[in-house]
XYZ file of C-alpha atoms in Angstrom:
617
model
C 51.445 169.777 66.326
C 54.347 167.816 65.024
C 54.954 165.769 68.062
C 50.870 164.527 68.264
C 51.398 163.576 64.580
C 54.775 161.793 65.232
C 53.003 160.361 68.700
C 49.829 159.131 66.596
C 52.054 157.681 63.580
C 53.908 155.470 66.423
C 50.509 154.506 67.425
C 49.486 153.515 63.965
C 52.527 151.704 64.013
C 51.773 149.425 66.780
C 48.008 148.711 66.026
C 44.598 150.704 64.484
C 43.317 151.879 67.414
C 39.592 152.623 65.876
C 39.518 148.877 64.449
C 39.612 147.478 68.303
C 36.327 146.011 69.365
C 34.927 146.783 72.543
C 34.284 143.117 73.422
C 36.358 140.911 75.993
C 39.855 139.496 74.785
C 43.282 139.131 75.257
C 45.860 141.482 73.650
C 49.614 140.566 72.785
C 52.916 142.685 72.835
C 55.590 141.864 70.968
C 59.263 143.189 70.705
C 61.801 143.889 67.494
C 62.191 140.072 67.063
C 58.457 139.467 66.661
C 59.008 137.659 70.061
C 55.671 137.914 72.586
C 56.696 140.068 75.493
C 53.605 140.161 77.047
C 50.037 138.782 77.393
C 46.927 140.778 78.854
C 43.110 140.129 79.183
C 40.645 143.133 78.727
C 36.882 143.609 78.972
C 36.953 146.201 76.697
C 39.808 145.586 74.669
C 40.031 149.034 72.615
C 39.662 151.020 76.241
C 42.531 148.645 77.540
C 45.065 149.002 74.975
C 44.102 153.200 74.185
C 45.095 153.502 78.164
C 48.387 151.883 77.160
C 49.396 153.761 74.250
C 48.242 157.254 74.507
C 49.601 158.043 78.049
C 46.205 158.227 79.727
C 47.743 155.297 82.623
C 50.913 156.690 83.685
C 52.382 154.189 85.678
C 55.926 153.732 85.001
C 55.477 149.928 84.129
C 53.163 150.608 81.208
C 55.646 153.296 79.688
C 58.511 150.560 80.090
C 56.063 148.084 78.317
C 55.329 150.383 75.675
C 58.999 151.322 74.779
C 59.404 147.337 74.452
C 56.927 146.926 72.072
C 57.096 147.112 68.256
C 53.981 145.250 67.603
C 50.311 144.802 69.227
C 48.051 142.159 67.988
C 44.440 141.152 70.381
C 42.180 138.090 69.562
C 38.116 138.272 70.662
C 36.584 136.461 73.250
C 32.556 136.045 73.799
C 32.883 136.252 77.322
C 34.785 137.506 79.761
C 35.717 134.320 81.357
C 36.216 132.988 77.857
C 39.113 135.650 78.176
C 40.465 134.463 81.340
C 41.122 131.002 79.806
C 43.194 132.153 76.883
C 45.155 134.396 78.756
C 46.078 131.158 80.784
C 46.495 129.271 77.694
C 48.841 131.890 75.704
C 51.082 132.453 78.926
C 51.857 128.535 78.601
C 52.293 128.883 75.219
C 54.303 131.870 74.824
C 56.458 132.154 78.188
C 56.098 136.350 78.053
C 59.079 138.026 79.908
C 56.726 140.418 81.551
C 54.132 137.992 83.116
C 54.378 136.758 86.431
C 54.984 132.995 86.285
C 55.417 130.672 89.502
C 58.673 129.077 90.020
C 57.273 126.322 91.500
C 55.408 124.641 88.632
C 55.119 120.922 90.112
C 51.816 119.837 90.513
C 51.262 118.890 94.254
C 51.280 114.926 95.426
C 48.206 113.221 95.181
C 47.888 109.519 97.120
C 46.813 106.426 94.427
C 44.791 103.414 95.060
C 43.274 101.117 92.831
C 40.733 98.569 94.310
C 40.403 96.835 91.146
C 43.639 94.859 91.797
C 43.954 91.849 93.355
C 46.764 93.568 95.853
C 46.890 96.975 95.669
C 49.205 99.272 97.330
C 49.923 103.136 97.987
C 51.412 105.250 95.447
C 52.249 109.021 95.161
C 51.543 110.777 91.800
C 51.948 114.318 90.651
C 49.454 113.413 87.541
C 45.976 111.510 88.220
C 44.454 109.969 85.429
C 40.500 108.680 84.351
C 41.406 104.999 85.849
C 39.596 102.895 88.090
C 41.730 104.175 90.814
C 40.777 105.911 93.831
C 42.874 109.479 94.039
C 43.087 111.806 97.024
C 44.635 114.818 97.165
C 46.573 117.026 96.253
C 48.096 118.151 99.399
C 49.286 121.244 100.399
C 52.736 119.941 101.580
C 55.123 116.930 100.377
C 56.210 116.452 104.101
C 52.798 116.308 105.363
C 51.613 113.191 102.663
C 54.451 111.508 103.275
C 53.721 112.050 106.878
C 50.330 110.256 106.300
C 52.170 107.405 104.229
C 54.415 106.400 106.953
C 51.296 106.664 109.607
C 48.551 104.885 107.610
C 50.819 101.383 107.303
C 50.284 101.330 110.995
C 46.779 101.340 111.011
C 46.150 99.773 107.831
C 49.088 97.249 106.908
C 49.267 97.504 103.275
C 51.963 96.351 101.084
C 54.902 98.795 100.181
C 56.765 96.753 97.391
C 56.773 97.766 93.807
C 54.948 95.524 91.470
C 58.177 93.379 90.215
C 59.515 92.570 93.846
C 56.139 91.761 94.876
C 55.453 89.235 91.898
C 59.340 87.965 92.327
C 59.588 87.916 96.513
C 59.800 84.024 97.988
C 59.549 85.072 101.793
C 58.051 88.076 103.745
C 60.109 91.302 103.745
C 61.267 93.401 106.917
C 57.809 95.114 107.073
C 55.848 91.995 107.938
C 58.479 91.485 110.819
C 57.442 94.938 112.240
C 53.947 94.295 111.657
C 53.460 96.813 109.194
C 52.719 94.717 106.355
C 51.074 91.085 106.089
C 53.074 89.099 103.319
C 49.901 88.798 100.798
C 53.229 88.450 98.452
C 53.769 84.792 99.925
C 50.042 84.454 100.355
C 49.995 84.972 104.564
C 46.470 87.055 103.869
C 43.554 86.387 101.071
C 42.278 88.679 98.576
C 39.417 88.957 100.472
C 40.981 89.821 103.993
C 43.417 92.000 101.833
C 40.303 93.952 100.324
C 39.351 94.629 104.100
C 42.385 96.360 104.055
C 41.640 98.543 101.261
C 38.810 99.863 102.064
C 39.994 100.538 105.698
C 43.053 102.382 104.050
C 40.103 104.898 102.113
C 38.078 105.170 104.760
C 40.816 106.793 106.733
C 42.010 108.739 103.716
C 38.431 109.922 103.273
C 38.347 111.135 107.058
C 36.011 108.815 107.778
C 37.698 108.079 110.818
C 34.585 107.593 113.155
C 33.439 104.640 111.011
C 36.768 102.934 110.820
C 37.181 103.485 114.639
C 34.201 101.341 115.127
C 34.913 98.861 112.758
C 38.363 98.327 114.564
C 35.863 97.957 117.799
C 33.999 95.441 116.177
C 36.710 93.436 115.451
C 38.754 93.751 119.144
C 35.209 92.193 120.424
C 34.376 89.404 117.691
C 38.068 88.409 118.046
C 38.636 88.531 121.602
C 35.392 86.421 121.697
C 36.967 83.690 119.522
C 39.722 83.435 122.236
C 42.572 85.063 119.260
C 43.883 87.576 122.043
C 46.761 87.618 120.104
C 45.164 88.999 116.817
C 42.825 90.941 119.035
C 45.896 93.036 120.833
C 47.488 93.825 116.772
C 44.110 95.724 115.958
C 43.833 96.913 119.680
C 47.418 98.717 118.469
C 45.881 99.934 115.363
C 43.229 101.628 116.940
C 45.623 103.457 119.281
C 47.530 104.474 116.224
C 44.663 105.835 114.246
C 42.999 107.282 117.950
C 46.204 109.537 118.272
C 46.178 110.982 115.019
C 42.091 111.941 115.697
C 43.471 114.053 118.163
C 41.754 117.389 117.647
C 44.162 120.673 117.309
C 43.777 122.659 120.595
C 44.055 125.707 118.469
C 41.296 127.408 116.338
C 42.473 130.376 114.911
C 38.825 131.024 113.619
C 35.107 130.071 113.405
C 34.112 128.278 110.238
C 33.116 125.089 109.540
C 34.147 125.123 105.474
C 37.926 125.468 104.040
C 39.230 128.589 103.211
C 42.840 130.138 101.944
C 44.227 132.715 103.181
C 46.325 134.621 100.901
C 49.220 137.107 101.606
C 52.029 139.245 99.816
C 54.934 141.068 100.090
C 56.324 143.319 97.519
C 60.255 144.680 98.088
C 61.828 146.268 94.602
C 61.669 143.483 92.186
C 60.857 140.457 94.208
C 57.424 139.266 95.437
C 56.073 136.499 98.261
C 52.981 135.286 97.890
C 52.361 132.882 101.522
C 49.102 130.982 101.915
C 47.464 129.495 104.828
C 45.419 126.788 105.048
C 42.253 126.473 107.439
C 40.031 123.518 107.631
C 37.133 123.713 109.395
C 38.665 126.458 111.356
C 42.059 124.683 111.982
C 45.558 125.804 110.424
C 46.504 122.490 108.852
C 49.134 123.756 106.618
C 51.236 126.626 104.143
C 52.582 126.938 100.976
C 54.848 130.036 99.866
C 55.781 130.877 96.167
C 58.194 133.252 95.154
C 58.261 135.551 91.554
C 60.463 137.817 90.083
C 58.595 140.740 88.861
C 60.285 143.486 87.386
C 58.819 146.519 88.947
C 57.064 147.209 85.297
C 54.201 144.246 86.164
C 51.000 145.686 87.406
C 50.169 143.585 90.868
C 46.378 143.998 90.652
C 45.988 142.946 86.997
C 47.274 139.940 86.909
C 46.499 138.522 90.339
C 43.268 137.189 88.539
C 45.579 135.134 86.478
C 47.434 133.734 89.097
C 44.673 132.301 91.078
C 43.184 131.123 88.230
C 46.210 129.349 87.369
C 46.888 128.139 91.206
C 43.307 126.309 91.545
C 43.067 124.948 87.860
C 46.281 123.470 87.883
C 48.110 122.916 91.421
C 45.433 123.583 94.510
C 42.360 122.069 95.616
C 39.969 124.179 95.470
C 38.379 125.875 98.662
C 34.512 126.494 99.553
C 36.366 130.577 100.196
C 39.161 132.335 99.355
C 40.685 135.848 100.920
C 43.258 138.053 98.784
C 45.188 140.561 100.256
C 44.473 142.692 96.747
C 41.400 143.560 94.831
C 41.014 141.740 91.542
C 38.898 142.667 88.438
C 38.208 139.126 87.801
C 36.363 137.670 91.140
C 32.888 137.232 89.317
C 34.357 135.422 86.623
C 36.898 133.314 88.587
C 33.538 132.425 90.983
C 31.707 131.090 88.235
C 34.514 129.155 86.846
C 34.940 127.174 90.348
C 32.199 126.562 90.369
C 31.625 124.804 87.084
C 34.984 122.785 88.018
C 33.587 122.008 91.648
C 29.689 122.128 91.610
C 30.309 124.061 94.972
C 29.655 128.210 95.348
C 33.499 129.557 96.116
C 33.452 132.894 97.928
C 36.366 134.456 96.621
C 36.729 137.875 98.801
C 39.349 140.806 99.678
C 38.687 142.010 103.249
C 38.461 145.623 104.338
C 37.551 144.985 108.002
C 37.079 142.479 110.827
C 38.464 138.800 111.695
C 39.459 137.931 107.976
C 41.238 140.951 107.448
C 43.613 139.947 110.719
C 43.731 137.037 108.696
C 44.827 137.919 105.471
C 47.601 140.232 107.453
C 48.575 137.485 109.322
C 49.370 135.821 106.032
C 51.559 138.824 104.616
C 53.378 139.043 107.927
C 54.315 135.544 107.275
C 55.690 136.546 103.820
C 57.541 139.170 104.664
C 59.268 136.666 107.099
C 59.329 134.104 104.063
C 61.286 137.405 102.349
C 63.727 138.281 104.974
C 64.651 134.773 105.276
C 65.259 134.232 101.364
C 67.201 137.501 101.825
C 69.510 136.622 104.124
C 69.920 133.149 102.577
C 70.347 135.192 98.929
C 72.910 137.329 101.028
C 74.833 134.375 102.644
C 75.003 132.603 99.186
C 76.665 136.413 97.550
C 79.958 136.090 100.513
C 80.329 132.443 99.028
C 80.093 133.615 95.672
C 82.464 136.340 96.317
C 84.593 133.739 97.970
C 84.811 132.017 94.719
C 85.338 134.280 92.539
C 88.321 135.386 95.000
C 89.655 131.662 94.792
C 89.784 131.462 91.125
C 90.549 134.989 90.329
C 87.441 135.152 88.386
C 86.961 138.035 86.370
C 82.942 138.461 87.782
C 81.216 136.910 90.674
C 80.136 133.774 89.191
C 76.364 134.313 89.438
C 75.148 131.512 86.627
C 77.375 128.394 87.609
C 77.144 125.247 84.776
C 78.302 121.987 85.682
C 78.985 119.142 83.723
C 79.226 114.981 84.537
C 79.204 111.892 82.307
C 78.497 108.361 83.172
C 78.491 105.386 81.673
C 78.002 101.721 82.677
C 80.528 99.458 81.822
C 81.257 101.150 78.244
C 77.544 101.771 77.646
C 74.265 104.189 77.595
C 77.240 106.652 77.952
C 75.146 110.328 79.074
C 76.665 114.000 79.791
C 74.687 115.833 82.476
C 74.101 119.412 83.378
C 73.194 121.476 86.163
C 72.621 124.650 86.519
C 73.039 127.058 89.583
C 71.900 130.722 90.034
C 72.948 132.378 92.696
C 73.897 129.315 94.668
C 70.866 128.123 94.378
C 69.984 125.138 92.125
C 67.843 126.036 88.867
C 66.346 122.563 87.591
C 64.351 124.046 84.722
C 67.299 124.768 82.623
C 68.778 121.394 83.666
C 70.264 119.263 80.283
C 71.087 115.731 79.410
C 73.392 114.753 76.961
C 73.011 110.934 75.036
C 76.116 110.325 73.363
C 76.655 108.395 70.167
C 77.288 104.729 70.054
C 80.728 104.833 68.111
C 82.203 106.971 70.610
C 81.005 104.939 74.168
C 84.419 104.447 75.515
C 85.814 107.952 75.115
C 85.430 109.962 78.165
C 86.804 113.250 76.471
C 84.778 112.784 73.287
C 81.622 112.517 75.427
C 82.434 115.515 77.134
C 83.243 117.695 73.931
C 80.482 116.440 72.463
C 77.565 117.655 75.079
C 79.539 121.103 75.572
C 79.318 121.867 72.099
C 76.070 121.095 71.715
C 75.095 123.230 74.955
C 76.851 126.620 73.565
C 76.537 125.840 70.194
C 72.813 124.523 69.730
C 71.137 125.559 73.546
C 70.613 129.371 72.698
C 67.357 129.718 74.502
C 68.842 129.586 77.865
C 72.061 132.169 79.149
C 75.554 131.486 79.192
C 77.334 130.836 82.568
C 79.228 133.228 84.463
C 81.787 129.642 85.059
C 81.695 126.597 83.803
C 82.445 123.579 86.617
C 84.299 120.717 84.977
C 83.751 117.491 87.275
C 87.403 116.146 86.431
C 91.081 116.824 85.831
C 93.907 118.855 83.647
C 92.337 116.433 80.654
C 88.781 117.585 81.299
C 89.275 121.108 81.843
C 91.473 120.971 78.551
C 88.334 119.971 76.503
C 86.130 122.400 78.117
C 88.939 125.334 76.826
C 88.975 124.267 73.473
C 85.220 124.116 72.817
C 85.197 127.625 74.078
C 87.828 128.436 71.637
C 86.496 126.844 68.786
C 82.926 128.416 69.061
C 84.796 132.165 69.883
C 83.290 132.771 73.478
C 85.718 134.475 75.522
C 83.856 135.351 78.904
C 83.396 132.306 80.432
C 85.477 131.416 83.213
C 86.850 127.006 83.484
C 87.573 125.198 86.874
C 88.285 121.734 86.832
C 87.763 119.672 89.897
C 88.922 116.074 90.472
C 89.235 113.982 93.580
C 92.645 113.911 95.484
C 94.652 110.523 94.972
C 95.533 108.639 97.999
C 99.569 107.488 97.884
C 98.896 103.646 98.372
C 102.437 103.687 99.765
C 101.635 105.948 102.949
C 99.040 104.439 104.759
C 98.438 107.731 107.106
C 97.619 109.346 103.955
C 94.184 109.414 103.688
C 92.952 112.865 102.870
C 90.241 113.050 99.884
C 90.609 117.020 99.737
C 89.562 117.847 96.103
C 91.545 119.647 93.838
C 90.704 122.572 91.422
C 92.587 123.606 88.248
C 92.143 126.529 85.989
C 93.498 127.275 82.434
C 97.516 128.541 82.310
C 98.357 127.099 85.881
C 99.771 123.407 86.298
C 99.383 123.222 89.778
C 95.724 122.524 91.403
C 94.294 125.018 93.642
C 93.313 122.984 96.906
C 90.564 124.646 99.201
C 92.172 123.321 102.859
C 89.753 123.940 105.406
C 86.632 121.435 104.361
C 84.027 123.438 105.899
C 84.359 125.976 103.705
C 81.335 127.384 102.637
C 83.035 127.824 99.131
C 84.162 124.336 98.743
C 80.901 122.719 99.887
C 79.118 124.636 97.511
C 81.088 123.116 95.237
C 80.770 120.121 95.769
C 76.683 120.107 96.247
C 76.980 121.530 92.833
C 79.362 118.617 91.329
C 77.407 115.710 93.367
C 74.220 117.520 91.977
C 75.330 117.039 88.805
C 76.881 113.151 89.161
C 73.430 112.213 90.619
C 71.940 113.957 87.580
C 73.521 112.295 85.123
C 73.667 109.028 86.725
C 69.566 109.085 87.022
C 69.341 109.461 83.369
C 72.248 106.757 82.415
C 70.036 104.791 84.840
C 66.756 105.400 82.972
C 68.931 104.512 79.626
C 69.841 101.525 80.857
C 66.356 100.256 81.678
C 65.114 101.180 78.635
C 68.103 99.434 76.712
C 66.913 96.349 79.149
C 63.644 96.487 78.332
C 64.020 96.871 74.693
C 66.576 93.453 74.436
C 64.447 91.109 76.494
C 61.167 92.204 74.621
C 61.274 90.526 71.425
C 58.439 91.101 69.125
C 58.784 90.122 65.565
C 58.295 93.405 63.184
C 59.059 96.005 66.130
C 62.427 97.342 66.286
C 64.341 99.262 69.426
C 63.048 102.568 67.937
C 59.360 101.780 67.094
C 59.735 99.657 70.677
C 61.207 102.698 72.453
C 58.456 104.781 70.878
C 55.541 102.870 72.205
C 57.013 103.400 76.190
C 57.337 107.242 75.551
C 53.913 106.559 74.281
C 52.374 104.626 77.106
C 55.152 105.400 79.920
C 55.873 101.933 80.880
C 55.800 98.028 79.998
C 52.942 97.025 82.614
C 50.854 100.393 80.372
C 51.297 98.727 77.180
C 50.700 95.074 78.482
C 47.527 96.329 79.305
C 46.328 98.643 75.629
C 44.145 97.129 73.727
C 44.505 96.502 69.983
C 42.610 99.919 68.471
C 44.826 102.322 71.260
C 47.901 100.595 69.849
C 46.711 101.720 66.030
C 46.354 105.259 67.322
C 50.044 105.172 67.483
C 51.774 106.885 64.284
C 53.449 104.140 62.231
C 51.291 101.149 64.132
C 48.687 99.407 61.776
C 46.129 96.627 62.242
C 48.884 93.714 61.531
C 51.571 95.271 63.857
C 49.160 96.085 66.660
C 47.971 92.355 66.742
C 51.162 91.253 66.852
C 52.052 93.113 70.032
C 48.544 92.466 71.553
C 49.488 88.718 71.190
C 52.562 88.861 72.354
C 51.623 90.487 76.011
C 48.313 88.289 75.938
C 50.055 84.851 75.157
């Protein structure tokens, strides 16, 4: 009797079970430090969270979740897809450590054209906007759209220059030499014959190959008629180019004339592969593979929903069907949302028998291979580890490896960067840059001291290193030690690694063997054989982090640029540097008009006039 009552005032703890509507929602967990934990949808939320709390599911994830939790609080949806979208919404908002998130969270190339201009030219974006541009995409694969780049300036000869070498260029680059490109940058072409162009390149891009192979027919004949053999055999060559990539794949895998994904999984302890495979019209034209921790507490099934939903709202195009290798409560709702996003009816599906069940194992024997081989890669990167913890005599197999650069540019837009390793393997989301203050430009050690302490002293959202990677010498590493010091953390291990000098005096001297130190030793450790799998790890990690910071002393540098040889009277470097994080660039804001200028915070009628003049002299 005592333990119900003890068991119910826990419940009562957590939330009033009684006061839980039966309507659709989401439901939040939070721990001791009022942080959410987790994030759940529900049509019936008071059945959902009574199955949590009063034993009735007994999976060993829920019990886990439940001995986490100190508080529950749910919010009320109308519908049940209205439920689907704020579960999306709160997992962005949130981060819960008990959701499944995708590591890869770039949104997929897309291909940019805009007509409107008098020369347009290709571009690749991650982010399309409402413009008068023409988008297509996203693709399924980087390789494969870059793959189309290179190919389509065969056919279609556009220009490849950015905007500032094509207004500033005096003669024809290399491309027009190869044929690939026709100078409309020294005027060799006219807007009109350039527009040609254009629309050729969308035709193809559209697929709409048949009508741009008979336009290229039209042209062989009309110019071969006008006695320009010459200009007849270039688009003769074009029409090869774009005949061989209309070659049809010998290989159907399947009958269906619509798109469809194909989705698979594999589940080993606490690490899942999701593969996909992508049919068009009944050809394999590409795959895509994500990988997720899950601690073995996540329920598969219930949040599959979510992560479709957040696939095709965010990253994929979406497909006329799609097969799962697991049943999900949310394939009625997730229909209807496609197709109020695509005007289209989306089959989504989880196949018990027949050819799309071979399928949809085909596509989880493929991610069980995509497993084995992150294993053994996982594996292979452990011996190095081991190796350099051996090297160093590190106290722990340095799991979480932190490296730090800083470059400047002749004294200036001085910057500190940091990478961040895990497990060999490079972790850009917890990637920092440093800026460091004006007064202290010249002083390499200051700059250093000054982004370390404010990475372990202000940066406590992300975890400490297992060793910290010092790109420099005895001076360097001597910094790095007393930061540690000063802010009390003991268990972090310090390497230092510089460059070998050459002896100018001995001219057969010419190794560049890099040299390590660590704390109480004065002389460097040298790694001899230089295909050691420990020292080139090393060294990817150290030119990681030189590129890193050198990209964002770049980016300073522009901006500093920028800033000096725009002059507009009443607009300072910060109100200046303001409106580009605004509007992203100088050609953006050349082209705002006066009232998008006043919706900028500290930009009124007189100012935005003044700037509106100044770009429209």
């Amino acid at each position: 009797m005592s333990q119900n009552k003890s068991k119910d005032s826990f419940i009562n703890s957590l939330v009033n079970i009684d006061r839980i509507p039966t309507s659709p929602g989401c439901y939040i967990f939070y721990d001791e430090k009022s942080k959410v934990i987790y994030v759940g949808k529900a049509n019936n939320l008071r059945s959902r969270i009574r199955s949590y709390l009063q034993n009735t599911d007994t999976r060993y994830h829920v019990r886990f979740l439940i001995s986490k939790t100190k508080k529950i609080d749910y919010m009320v949806t109308n519908t049940e897809r209205e439920a689907l979208l704020l579960e999306n919404t709160l997992i962005k908002q949130y981060k819960p450590r008990y959701n499944i998130r995708l590591k890869d969270d770039k949104n997929y190339l897309s291909l940019r054209i805009d007509p409107s201009e008098d020369f347009p030219r290709l571009t690749f974006t991650r982010k399309p906007k409402k413009d008068t541009a023409v988008y297509f995409g996203p693709f399924h694969s980087a390789s494969t759209i870059r793959d189309i780049y290179k190919h389509l300036h065969y056919i279609v000869p556009l220009r490849r220059c950015t905007d500032n070498n094509f207004r500033n260029r005096t003669r024809p680059c290399l491309y027009y030499e190869l044929g690939t490109c026709l100078a409309p940058c020294v005027h060799r072409i006219s807007k009109e014959q350039y527009s040609e162009l254009v629309q050729q390149a969308i035709l193809l891009l559209q697929g709409k190959m048949d009508i741009l192979e008979q336009e290229f027919l039209q042209q062989i004949k009309r110019l071969s008629e006008e006695l320009q053999f010459e200009q007849a055999g270039i688009v003769r060559d074009r029409l090869f180019a774009l005949r061989k990539i209309m070659e049809p794949q010998k290989t159907l895998l399947f009958n269906q004339s619509h798109n469809v994904d194909v989705w698979g999984i594999y589940i080993s302890d606490n690490h899942l592969v999701i593969y996909i495979l992508f049919y068009k019209e009944g050809k394999l034209i590409g795959s895509r593979s994500f990988s997720l921790n899950i601690p073995i507490e996540i329920p598969l099934s219930e949040f599959f929903g979510s992560l479709i939903f957040e696939t095709y709202t965010q990253k994929l195009p979406i497909p006329q069907e799609i097969l799962l290798p697991v049943k999900i409560e949310e394939i009625k709702t997730l229909s209807e949302l496609f197709f109020s996003k695509t005007g289209k009816k989306i089959v989504i599906l989880c196949p018990q028998h027949g050819d799309k069940e071979e399928l949809v194992k085909l596509a989880c024997k493929n991610a069980e291979s995509k497993f084995l081989e992150e294993r053994e890669l996982q594996t292979n990167k452990g011996i190095i580890l081991q190796e350099i913890q051996r090297i160093f005599h590190l106290p722990k197999i340095p799991k979480r490896i932190e490296c730090f650069d800083a470059s400047t540019y002749q004294g200036d837009n001085t910057v500190v960067g940091m990478v961040v390793f895990e497990n060999g393997i490079a972790y850009k989301s917890h990637y920092r840059r440093f800026s460091i203050k004006k007064d202290n430009l010249h002083d390499d050690y200051f700059s250093l001291r000054d982004a370390l302490t404010r990475r372990f002293r202000d940066l406590t959202d992300i975890p400490l290193p297992d060793l910290l990677l010092i790109d420099g010498g005895k001076g360097q590493l001597g910094v790095a030690v007393s930061v540690l010091n000063d802010l009390n953390i003991k268990d972090i291990s310090c390497v230092g690694m510089a460059k070998a000098r050459n002896k100018p005096s001995d001219k057969a001297f010419t190794s560049t063997q890099d040299r390590f130190f660590i704390p109480n030793r004065s002389n460097p450790i040298i790694i001899h054989s230089k295909n050691s799998p420990a020292l080139l790890l090393l060294q990817q990690i150290r030119d990681e982090a030189h590129r890193f910071a050198i990209q964002y002393q770049r980016k300073k540098k522009l901006k500093t640029d920028l800033t000096s040889n725009i002059k507009i009277p009443g607009i300072g470097i910060n109100k200046f540097n303001h409106l580009l994080s605004k509007f992203k660039s100088v050609e953006n804001l050349k082209n705002t008009t006066v009232e998008q200028l006043m919706d900028v915070e500290g930009i009124g009628p007189r100012l935005a006039m003044k700037i509106y003049k100044y770009f429209h002299k």
